[in-house]
XYZ file of C-alpha atoms in Angstrom:
316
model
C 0.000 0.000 0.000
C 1.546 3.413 -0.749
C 0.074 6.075 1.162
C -0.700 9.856 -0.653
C -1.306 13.116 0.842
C -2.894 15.299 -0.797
C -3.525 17.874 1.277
C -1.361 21.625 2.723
C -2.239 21.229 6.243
C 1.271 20.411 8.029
C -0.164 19.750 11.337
C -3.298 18.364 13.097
C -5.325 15.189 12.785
C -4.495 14.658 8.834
C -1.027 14.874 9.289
C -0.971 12.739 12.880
C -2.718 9.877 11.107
C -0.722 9.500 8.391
C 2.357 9.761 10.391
C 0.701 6.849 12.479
C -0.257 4.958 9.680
C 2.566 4.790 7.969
C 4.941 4.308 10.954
C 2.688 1.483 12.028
C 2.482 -0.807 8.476
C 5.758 0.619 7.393
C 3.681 2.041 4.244
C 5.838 4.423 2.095
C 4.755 7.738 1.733
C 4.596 10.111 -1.225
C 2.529 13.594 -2.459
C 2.002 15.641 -5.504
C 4.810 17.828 -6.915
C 5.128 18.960 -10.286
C 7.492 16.824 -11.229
C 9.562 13.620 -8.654
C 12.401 14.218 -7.067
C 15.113 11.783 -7.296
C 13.692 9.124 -10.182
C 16.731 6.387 -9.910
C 17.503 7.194 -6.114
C 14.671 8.783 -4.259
C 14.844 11.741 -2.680
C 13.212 11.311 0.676
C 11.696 15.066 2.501
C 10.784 15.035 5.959
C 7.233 14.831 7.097
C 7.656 14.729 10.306
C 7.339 12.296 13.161
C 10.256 10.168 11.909
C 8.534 9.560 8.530
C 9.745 10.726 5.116
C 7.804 11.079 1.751
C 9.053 11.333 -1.502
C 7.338 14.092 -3.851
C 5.986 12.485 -7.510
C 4.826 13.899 -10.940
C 1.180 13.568 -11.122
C 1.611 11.211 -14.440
C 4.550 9.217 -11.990
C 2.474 7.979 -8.940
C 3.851 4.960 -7.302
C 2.706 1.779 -8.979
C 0.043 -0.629 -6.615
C -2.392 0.118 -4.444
C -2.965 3.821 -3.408
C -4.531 5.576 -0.425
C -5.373 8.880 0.244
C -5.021 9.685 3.790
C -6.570 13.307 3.311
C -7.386 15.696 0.491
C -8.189 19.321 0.438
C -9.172 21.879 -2.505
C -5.675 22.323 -3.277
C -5.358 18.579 -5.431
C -8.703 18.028 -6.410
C -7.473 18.739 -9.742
C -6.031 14.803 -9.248
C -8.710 13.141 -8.526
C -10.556 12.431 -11.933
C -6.956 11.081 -12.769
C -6.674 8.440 -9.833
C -7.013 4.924 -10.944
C -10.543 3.186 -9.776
C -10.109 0.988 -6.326
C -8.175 3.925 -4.995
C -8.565 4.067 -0.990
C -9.668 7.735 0.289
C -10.196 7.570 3.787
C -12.603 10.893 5.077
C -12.110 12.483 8.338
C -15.082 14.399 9.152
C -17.790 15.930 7.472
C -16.711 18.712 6.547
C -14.975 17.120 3.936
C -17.493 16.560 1.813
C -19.917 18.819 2.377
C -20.349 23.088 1.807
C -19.563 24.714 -1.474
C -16.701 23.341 -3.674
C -16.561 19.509 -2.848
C -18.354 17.796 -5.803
C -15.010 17.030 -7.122
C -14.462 14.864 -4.090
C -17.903 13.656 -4.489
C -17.845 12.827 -7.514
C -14.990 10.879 -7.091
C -16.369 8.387 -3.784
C -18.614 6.551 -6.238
C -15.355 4.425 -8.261
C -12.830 4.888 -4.572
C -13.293 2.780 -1.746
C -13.892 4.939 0.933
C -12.655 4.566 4.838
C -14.094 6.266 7.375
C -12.207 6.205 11.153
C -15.311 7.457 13.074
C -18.654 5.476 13.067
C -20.366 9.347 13.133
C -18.935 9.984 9.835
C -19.522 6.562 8.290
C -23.446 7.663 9.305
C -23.059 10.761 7.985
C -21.678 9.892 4.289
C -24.120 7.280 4.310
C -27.283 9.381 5.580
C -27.081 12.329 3.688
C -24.877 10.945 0.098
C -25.749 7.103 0.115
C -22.252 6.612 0.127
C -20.707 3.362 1.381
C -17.584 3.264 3.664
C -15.407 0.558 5.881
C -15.077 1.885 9.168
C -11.750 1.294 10.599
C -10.379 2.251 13.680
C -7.596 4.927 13.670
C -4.200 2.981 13.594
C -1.743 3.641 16.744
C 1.704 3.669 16.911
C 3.874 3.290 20.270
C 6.405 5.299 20.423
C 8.720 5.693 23.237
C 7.809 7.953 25.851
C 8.976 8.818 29.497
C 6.618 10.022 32.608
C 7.494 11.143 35.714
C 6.347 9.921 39.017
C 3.971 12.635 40.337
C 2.873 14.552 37.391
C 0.685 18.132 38.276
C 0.547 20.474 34.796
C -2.937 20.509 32.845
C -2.332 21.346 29.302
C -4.186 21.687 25.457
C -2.035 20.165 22.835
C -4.772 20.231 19.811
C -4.415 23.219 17.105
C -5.768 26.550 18.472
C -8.948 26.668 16.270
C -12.351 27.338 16.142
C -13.568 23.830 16.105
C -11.366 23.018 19.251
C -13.011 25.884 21.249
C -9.926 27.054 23.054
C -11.778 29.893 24.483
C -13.300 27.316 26.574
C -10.237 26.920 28.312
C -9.218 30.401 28.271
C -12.497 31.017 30.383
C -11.531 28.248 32.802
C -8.075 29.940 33.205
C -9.411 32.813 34.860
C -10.236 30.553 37.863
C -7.411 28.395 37.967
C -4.393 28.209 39.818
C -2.369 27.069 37.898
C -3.750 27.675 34.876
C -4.339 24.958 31.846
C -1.220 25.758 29.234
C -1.658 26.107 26.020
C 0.422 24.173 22.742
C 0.000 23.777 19.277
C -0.748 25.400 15.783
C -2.701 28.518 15.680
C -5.683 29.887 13.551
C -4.455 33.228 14.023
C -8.002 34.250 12.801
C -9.548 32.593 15.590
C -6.816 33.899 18.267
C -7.234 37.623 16.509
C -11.134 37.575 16.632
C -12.020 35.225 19.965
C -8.926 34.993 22.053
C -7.071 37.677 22.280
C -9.227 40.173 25.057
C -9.192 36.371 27.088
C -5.720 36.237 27.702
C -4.599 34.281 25.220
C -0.695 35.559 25.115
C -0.802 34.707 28.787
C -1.316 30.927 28.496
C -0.013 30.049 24.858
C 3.117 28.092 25.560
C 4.075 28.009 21.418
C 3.734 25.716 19.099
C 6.229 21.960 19.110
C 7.837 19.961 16.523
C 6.482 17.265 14.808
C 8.074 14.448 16.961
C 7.094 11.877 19.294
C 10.136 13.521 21.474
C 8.591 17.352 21.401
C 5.461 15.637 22.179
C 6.759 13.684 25.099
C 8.042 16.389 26.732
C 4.831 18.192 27.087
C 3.240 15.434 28.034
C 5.605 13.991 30.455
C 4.859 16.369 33.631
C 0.952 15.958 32.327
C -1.544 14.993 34.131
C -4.690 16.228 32.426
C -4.542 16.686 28.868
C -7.561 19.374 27.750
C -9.291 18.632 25.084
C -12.774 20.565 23.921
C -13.422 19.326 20.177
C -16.600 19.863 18.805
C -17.377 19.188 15.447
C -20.644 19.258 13.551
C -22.175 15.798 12.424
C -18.928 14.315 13.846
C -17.822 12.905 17.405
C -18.336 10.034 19.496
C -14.718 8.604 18.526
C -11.405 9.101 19.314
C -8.818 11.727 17.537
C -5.327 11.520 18.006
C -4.936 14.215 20.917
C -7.193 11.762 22.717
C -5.177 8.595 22.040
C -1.403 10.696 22.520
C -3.102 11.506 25.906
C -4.469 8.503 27.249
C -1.349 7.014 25.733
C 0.904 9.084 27.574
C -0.791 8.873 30.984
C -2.990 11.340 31.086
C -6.185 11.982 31.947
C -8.555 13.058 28.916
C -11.263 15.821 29.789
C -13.564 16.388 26.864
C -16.217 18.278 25.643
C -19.776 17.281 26.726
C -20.763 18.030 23.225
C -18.297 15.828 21.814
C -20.007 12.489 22.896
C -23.894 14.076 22.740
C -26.078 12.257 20.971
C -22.833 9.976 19.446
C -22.661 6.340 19.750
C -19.572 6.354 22.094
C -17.237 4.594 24.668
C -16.184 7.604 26.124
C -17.642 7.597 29.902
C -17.505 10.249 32.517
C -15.800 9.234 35.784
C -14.980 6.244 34.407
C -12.199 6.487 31.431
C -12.214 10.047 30.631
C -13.900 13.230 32.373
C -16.699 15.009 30.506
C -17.327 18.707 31.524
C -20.006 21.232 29.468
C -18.116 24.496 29.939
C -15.827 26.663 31.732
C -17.760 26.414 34.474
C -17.308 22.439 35.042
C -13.325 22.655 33.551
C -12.099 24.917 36.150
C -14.573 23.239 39.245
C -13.015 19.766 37.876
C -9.274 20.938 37.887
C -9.300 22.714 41.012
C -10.756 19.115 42.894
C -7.966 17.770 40.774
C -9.434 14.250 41.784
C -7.179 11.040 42.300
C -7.118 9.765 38.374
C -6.329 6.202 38.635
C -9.798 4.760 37.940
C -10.067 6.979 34.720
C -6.793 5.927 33.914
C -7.120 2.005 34.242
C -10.286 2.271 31.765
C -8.621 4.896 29.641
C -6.353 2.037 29.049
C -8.923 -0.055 27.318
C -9.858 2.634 25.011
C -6.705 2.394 23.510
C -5.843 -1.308 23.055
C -8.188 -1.641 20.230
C -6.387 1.276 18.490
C -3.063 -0.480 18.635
C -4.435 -3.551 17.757
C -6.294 -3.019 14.694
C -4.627 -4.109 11.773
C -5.262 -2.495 8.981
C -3.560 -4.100 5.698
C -5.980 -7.256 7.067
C -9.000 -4.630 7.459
C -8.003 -2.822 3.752
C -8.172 -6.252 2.015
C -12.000 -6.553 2.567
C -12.699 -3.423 1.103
């Protein structure tokens, strides 16, 4: 299987899945350039997260089996040229749906299409009568370390409107200390909604794509924040949830995330769910023993590291 991205985004859930992906199946990795680097010897670019791709003329894609791991405007141009059978696995739904996406559309009808939430598998199917495997997103383990007592609450998601940062921001106000803030900004969202909260206050910058910048964030963690809300989308897992339980830390997510969703996600009992600012800041400042949330956190995760997906692809 030779994995293609086909997307700009250089950080967030696209880019962590692929990373995991191809780490985990050892699946080479490649994208769209205008013409390939390196034709006799390869010339490998980093991606980050200790994988390398290898950009490819758009008449010189790999030969075999292709998947997509995410697309965006900026190659839809490709698509109609994309052999049928081609794997396309969509995220969420805003993939497919607003102004500008027939191409991708279009396209779903002659690709076989993986979804890695059962919400979006739903979705495609509900509103396009479009067919998908659901698969479980693939993960990784990478080495980590953790100290003995860990005490810091942090974010690591991208500062964006769908993550609802100011959420957290709010909390901050009552909180000592405060929740701190990583990742890649919107700086839309931190001009228009974050700034007059404070936001230069409790943005700690953003970290290199590596298991190792990640680690060190994480290792004196022992809440990792997380308030994703996405429309027609939740329920599941992302990979802030699975670096965090992962990692040792306790997940607290939004209350929205897991409304209405078919999920496994259970207050108290492997994660903790809180509605707003309100219930983030009375939860932290209890800071309650985390063991028990922990323990079942733990189960959450096994079935992402033990999914295998070149078995799962081949009944597509």
């Amino acid at each position: 299987m030779n994995l293609l991205y086909m997307a700009r985004p250089v950080y967030g859930g696209w880019v962590s899945f692929t990373a995991h992906l191809s780490l985990k199946y050892k699946y080479p990795l490649f994208k769209i350039g205008t013409k390939t680097e390196g034709a006799e010897t390869p010339k490998l670019r980093e991606y980050g997260y200790g994988v390398q791709y290898q950009n490819r003329a758009p008449n010189d894609l790999p030969k075999g089996k292709l998947l997509i791991t995410a697309i965006d405007k900026t190659y839809y141009e490709y698509l109609d040229k994309l052999p049928d059978g081609t794997f396309i696995v969509i995220h969420d739904p805003t993939e497919v749906s607003g102004k500008g996406k027939e191409p991708v559309l279009r396209n779903l009808s002659r690709f076989k299409v993986i979804t890695i939430r059962e919400s979006v598998k739903k979705y495609l199917k509900d509103e396009f009568g479009v067919k998908s495997r659901f698969i479980l997103h693939p993960f990784y383990e990478y080495p980590y370390k953790k100290v003995a007592h860990p005490d810091r609450a942090v974010s690591i998601s991208r500062v964006d409107f769908d993550k609802h940062t100011d959420i957290i921001l709010k909390a901050n106000k009552h909180l000592r200390p405060p929740i701190d803030i990583y990742g890649a900004i919107n700086r839309q969202y931190v001009f228009f909604k974050l700034n007059d909260l404070g936001f230069k206050k409790y943005y700690k910058g953003g970290f290199e794509k590596s298991f190792e910048e990640l680690g060190k964030i994480l290792e004196d963690a022992k809440y990792v924040v997380d308030m994703s809300v996405i429309k027609n989308d939740g329920g599941g897992s992302q990979y802030t949830f699975l670096e965090a339980i992962y990692e040792k830390c306790a997940l607290v997510i939004n209350a929205k995330w897991i409304e209405n969703a078919k999920t496994d996600f259970v207050d108290g009992a492997n994660c903790y769910v809180v509605a707003d600012e309100e219930e983030l800041a009375a939860l932290l400042n209890k800071d309650p023993n985390t063991s028990k949330v922990l323990k079942g956190a733990k189960a959450l995760l096994e079935p992402h590291v033990a999914v295998n997906w070149p078995r799962e692809l081949a009944k597509s």
